[in-house]
XYZ file of C-alpha atoms in Angstrom:
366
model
C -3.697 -26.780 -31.911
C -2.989 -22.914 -32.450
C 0.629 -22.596 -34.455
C 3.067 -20.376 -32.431
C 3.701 -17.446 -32.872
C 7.392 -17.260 -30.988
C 8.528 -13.816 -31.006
C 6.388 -12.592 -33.584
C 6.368 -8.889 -32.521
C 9.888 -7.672 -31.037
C 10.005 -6.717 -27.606
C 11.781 -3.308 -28.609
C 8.610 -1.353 -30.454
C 7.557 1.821 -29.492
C 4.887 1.626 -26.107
C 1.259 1.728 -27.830
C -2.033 1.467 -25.632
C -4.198 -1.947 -26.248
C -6.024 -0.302 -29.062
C -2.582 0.598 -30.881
C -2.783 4.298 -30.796
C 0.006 6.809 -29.276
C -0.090 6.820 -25.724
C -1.903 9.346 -23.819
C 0.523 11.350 -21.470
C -2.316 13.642 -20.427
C -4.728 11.692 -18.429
C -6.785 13.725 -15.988
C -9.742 10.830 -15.345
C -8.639 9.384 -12.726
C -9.540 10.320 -9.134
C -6.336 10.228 -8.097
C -5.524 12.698 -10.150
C -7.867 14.696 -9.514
C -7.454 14.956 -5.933
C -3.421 15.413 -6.184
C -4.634 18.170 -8.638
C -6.840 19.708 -5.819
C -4.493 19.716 -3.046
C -1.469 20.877 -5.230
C -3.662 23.999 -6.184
C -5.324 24.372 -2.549
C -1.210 24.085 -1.508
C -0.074 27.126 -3.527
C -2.997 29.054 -2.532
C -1.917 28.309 0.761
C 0.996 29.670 0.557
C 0.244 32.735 -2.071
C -2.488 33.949 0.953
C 0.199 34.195 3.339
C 1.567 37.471 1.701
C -0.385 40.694 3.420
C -2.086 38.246 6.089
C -0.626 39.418 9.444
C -3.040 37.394 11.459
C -4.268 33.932 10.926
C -7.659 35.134 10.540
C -6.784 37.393 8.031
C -4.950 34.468 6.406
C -8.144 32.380 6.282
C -9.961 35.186 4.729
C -7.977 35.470 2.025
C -7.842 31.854 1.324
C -10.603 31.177 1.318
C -11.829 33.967 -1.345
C -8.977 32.773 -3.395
C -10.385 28.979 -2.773
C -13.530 30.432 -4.101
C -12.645 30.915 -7.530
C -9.748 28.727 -7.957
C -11.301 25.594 -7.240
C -13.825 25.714 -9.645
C -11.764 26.561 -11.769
C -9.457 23.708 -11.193
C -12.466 21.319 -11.838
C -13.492 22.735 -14.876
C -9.598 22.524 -15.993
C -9.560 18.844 -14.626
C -13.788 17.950 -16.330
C -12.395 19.640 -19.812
C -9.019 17.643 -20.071
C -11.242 14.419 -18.943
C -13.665 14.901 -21.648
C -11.108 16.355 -24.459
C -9.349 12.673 -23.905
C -9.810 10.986 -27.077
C -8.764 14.297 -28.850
C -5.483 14.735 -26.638
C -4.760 11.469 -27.441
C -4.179 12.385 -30.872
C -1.529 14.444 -30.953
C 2.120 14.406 -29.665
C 3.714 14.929 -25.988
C 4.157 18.753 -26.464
C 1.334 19.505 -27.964
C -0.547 17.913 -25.334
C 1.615 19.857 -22.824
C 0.672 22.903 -25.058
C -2.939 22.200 -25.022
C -2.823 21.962 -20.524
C -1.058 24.769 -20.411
C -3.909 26.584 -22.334
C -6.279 25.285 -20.860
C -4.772 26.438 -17.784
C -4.647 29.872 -19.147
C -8.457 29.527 -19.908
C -9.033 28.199 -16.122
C -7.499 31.257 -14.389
C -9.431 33.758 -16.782
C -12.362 31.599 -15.309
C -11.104 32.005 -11.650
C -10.895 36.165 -12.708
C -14.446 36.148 -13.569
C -15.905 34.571 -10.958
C -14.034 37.082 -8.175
C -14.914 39.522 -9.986
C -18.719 39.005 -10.330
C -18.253 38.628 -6.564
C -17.359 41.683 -6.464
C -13.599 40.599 -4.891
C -10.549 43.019 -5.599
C -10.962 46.416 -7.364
C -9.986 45.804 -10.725
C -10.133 42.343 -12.769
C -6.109 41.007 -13.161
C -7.002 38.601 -16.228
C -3.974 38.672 -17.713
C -1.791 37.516 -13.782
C -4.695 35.109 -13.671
C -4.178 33.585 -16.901
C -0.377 33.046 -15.826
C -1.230 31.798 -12.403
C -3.598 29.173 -14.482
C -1.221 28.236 -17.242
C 2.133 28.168 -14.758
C -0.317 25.946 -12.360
C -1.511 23.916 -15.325
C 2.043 23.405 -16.856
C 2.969 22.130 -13.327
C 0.259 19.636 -13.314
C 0.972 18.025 -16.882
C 4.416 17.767 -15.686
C 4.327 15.472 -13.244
C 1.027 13.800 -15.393
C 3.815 13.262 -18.236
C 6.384 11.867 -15.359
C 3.493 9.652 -13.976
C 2.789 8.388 -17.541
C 6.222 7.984 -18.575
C 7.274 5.681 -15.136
C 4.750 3.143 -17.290
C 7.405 1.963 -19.190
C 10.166 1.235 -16.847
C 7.784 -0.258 -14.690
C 6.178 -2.665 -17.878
C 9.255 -3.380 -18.857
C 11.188 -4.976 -16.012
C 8.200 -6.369 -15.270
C 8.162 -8.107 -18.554
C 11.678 -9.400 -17.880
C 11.320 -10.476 -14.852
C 7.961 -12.495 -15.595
C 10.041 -13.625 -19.051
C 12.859 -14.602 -16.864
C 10.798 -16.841 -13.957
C 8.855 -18.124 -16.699
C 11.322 -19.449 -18.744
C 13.645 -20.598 -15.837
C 14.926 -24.078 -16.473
C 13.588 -26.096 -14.007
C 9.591 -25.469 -14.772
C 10.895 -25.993 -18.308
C 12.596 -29.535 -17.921
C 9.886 -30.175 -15.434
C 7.095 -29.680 -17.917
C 8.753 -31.526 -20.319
C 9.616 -34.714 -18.407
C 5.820 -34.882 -17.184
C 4.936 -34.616 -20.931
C 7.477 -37.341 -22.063
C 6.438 -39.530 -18.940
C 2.579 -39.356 -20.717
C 3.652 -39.580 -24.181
C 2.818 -43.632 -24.034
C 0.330 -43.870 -20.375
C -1.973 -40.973 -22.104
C -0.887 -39.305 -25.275
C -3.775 -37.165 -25.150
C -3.148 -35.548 -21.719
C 0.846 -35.510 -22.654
C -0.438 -33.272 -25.988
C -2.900 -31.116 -24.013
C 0.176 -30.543 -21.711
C 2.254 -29.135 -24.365
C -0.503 -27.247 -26.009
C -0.543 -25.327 -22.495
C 3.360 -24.868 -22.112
C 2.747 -23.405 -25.831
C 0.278 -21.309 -24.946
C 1.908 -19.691 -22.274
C 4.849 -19.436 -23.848
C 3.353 -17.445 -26.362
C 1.669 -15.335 -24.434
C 4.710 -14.258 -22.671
C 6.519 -13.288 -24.939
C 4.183 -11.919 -27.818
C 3.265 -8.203 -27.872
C 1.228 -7.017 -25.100
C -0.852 -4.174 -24.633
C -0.919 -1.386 -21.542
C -4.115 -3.317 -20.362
C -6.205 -6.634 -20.303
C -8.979 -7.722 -18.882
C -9.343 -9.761 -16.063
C -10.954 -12.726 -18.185
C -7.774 -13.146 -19.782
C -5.777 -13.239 -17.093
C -7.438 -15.973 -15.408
C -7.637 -17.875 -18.405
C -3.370 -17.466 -18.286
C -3.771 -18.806 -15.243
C -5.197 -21.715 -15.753
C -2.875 -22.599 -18.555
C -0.266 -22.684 -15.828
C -1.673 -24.215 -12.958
C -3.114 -27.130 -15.439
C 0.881 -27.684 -16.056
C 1.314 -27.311 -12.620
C -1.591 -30.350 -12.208
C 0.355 -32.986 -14.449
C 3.079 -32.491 -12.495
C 2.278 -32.462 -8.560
C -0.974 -34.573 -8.734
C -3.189 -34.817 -6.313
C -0.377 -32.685 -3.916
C -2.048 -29.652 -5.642
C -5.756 -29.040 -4.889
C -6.932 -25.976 -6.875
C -10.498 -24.657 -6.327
C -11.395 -21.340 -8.638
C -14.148 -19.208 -6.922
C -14.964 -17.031 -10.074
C -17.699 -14.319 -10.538
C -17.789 -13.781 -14.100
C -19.237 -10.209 -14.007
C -16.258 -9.059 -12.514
C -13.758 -10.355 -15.321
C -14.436 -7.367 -17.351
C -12.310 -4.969 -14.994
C -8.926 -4.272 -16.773
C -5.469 -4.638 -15.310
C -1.581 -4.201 -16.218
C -1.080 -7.434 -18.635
C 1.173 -10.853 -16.727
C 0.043 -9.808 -13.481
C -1.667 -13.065 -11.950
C 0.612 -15.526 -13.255
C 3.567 -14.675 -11.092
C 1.242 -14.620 -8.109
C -0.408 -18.091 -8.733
C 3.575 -18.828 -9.195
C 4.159 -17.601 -6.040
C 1.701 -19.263 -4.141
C 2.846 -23.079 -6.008
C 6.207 -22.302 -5.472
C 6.618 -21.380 -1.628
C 2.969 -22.970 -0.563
C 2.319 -26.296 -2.364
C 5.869 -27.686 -3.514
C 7.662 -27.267 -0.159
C 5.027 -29.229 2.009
C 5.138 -32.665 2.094
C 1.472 -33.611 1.619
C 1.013 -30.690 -0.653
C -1.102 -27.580 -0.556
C -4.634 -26.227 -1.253
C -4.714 -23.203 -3.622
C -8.028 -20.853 -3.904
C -7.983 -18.252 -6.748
C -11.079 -16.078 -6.530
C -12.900 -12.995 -8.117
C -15.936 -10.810 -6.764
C -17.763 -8.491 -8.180
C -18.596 -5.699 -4.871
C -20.150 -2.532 -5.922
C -17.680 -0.501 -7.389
C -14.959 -3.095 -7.038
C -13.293 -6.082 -8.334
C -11.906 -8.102 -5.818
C -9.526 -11.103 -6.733
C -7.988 -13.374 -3.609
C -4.988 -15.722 -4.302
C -4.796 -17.650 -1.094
C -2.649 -20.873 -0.639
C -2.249 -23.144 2.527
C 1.324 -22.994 4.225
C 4.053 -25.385 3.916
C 3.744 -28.088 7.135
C 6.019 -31.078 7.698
C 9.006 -32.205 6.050
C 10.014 -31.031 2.766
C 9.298 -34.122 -0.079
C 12.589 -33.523 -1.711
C 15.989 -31.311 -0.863
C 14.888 -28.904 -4.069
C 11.901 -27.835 -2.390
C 12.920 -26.402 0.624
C 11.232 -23.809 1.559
C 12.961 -19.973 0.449
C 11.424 -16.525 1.900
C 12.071 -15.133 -1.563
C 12.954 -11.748 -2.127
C 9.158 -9.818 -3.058
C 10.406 -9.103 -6.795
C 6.809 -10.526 -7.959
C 4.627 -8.761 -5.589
C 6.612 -5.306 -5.606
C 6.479 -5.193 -9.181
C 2.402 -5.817 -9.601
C 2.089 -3.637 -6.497
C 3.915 -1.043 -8.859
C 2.147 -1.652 -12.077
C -1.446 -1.757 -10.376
C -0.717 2.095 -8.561
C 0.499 2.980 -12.499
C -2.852 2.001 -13.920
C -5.353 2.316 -11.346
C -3.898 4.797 -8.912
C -5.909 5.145 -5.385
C -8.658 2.935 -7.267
C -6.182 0.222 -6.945
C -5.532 -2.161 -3.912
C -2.876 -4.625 -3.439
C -1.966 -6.083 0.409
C -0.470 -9.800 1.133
C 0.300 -11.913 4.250
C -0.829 -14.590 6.338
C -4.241 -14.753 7.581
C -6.196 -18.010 9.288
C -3.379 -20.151 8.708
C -3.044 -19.276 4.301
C -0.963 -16.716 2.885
C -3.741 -14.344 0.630
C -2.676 -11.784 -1.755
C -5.841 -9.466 -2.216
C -6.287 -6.993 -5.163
C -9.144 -4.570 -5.734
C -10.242 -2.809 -9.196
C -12.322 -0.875 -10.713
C -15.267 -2.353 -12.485
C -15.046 -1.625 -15.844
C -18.790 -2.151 -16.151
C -22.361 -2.138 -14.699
C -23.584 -5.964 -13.296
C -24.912 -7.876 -16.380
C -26.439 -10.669 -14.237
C -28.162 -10.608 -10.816
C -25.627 -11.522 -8.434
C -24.770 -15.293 -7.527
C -24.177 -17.006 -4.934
C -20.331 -16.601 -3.634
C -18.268 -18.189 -1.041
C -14.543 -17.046 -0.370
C -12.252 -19.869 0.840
C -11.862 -20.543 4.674
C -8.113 -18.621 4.449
């Protein structure tokens, strides 16, 4: 049995990333940003072509010569911060500001040179070009440093709220009272019980980085629904559905656990003969795909405790929240019925290229 490690870290030190380092505020990788980067730029252009346009032809003219050497410009701004990632990384929040806004500055003396090899305007204007690029580049870090900085509200309530429903009394005296009920019928299922409630206990509430992968989730996962086992019995079927070259993909840390919660709490414990629970993962092209699907409560409730609630969506707004953080317009998140199950259906990134020829892999019926 691992010892615990109960609060080893405190909750209040400074946001790191997984690998310990100062966070980046300056992330231009992902395609999100990239295309909010676009459209902001292809926005002020927009607007900038209106002066000295008196028709709407002449308007689209002049757009799109401007479009002509701001846009590559823009994605050689957006290909350099990308690649200068790990170096950005490095320093502190203004002097990554400092080094966008430069290479802004560097960007519009790009956009210059390209008009004027096209021969566009009478006279070069580097130096209101380098402005234009480092006022549009200053803009863009902005809201990258508001994006990056909504992380750690987000993490945080997340964190108590997952501490909070975690820790809540009832699953606490409830794990307990199954273990003491084994201690003499099988001491060695009674010990593996507490190892799990340890586990997870330490897990919640040790340090945790910006990211995990997948693998560890489920394995969190299974740690609760195996305390979950002990105590419904055979009311709660569980049937895992796992393609193991998708558990690479990463994802915001104590996000499955409150939806495998979920689906116990309002699918499985209200219905009197129990519930079926599916939890599975797919690797699709590009895309991790993980299902949590659960059969719905039908006839009377087994005891007045379990009565059916509609909840209030705390759990699922805050890992819709936390996956758009991390993963942007990469990440997917929908839930509701469908067939006769609730399913909660999220899609990732794969973090890498298939290892294994593909398997064979069924989803569940709902």
């Amino acid at each position: 049995m691992q010892k615990p490690q109960i609060l080893s870290i405190p909750l209040s030190a400074p946001p790191q990333d997984s690998a310990g380092q100062r966070a980046l505020v300056f992330d231009a990788c992902h395609v999100g940003v990239v295309l909010r980067a676009v459209l902001f730029v292809e926005t002020v252009l927009g607007v900038g072509a209106m002066y000295g346009a008196d028709t709407l032809l002449e308007w689209l003219a002049r757009l799109s010569l401007l479009t002509g050497g701001a846009l590559p410009a823009t994605l050689v701004w957006l290909m350099a911060a990308c690649s200068l990632k790990l170096l950005l990384q490095r320093l502190g929040t203004h002097s990554q500001f400092a080094a966008g806004v430069a290479l802004g500055a560097l960007a519009g003396l790009y956009a210059c040179a390209m008009l004027a090899l096209a021969g566009v305007g009478e006279a070069p204007a580097w130096l209101a070009s380098a402005a234009s690029g480092a006022l549009l580049a200053a803009a863009l870090v902005a809201a990258l440093v508001l994006r990056a900085g909504g992380r750690t509200p987000a993490a945080t309530t997340a964190r108590l709220a997952e501490l909070q429903s975690r820790i809540r009394p009832h699953f606490l005296f409830n794990t307990l009272n199954s273990a003491i009920a084994l201690v003499r019928e099988d001491p060695a299922q009674a010990e593996a019980l507490l190892e799990d409630l340890s586990d997870l206990f330490r897990h919640a509430l040790q340090e945790q980085g910006e990211v995990v992968t997948l693998a560890e989730e489920i394995a969190l996962a299974r740690r609760y629904l195996a305390i979950e086992q002990v105590r419904f019995g055979p009311r709660l079927q569980v049937q895992w559905q796992l393609d193991e070259r998708a558990h690479a993909a990463l994802l915001p840390p104590l996000l499955l656990q409150p939806l495998v919660e979920n689906a116990v709490k309002h699918g499985v414990e209200p219905s009197a003969h129990g519930g079926k629970l599916w939890v599975s993962t797919q690797l699709r092209g590009s895309q991790v795909i993980v299902r949590i699907s659960n059969t719905l409560p039908t006839g009377p409730v087994p005891y007045p405790s379990a009565v059916p609630s509609q909840g209030h969506g705390i759990a699922l707004a805050n890992v819709r929240a936390r996956l758009a953080l991390l993963h942007d317009v990469q990440g997917e998140f929908s839930a509701g019925e469908k067939a006769g199950c609730y399913q909660v259906r999220i899609a990732l990134p794969a973090s890498t290229a298939p290892l294994h020829p593909p398997s064979s892999h069924e989803h569940p019926d709902c």
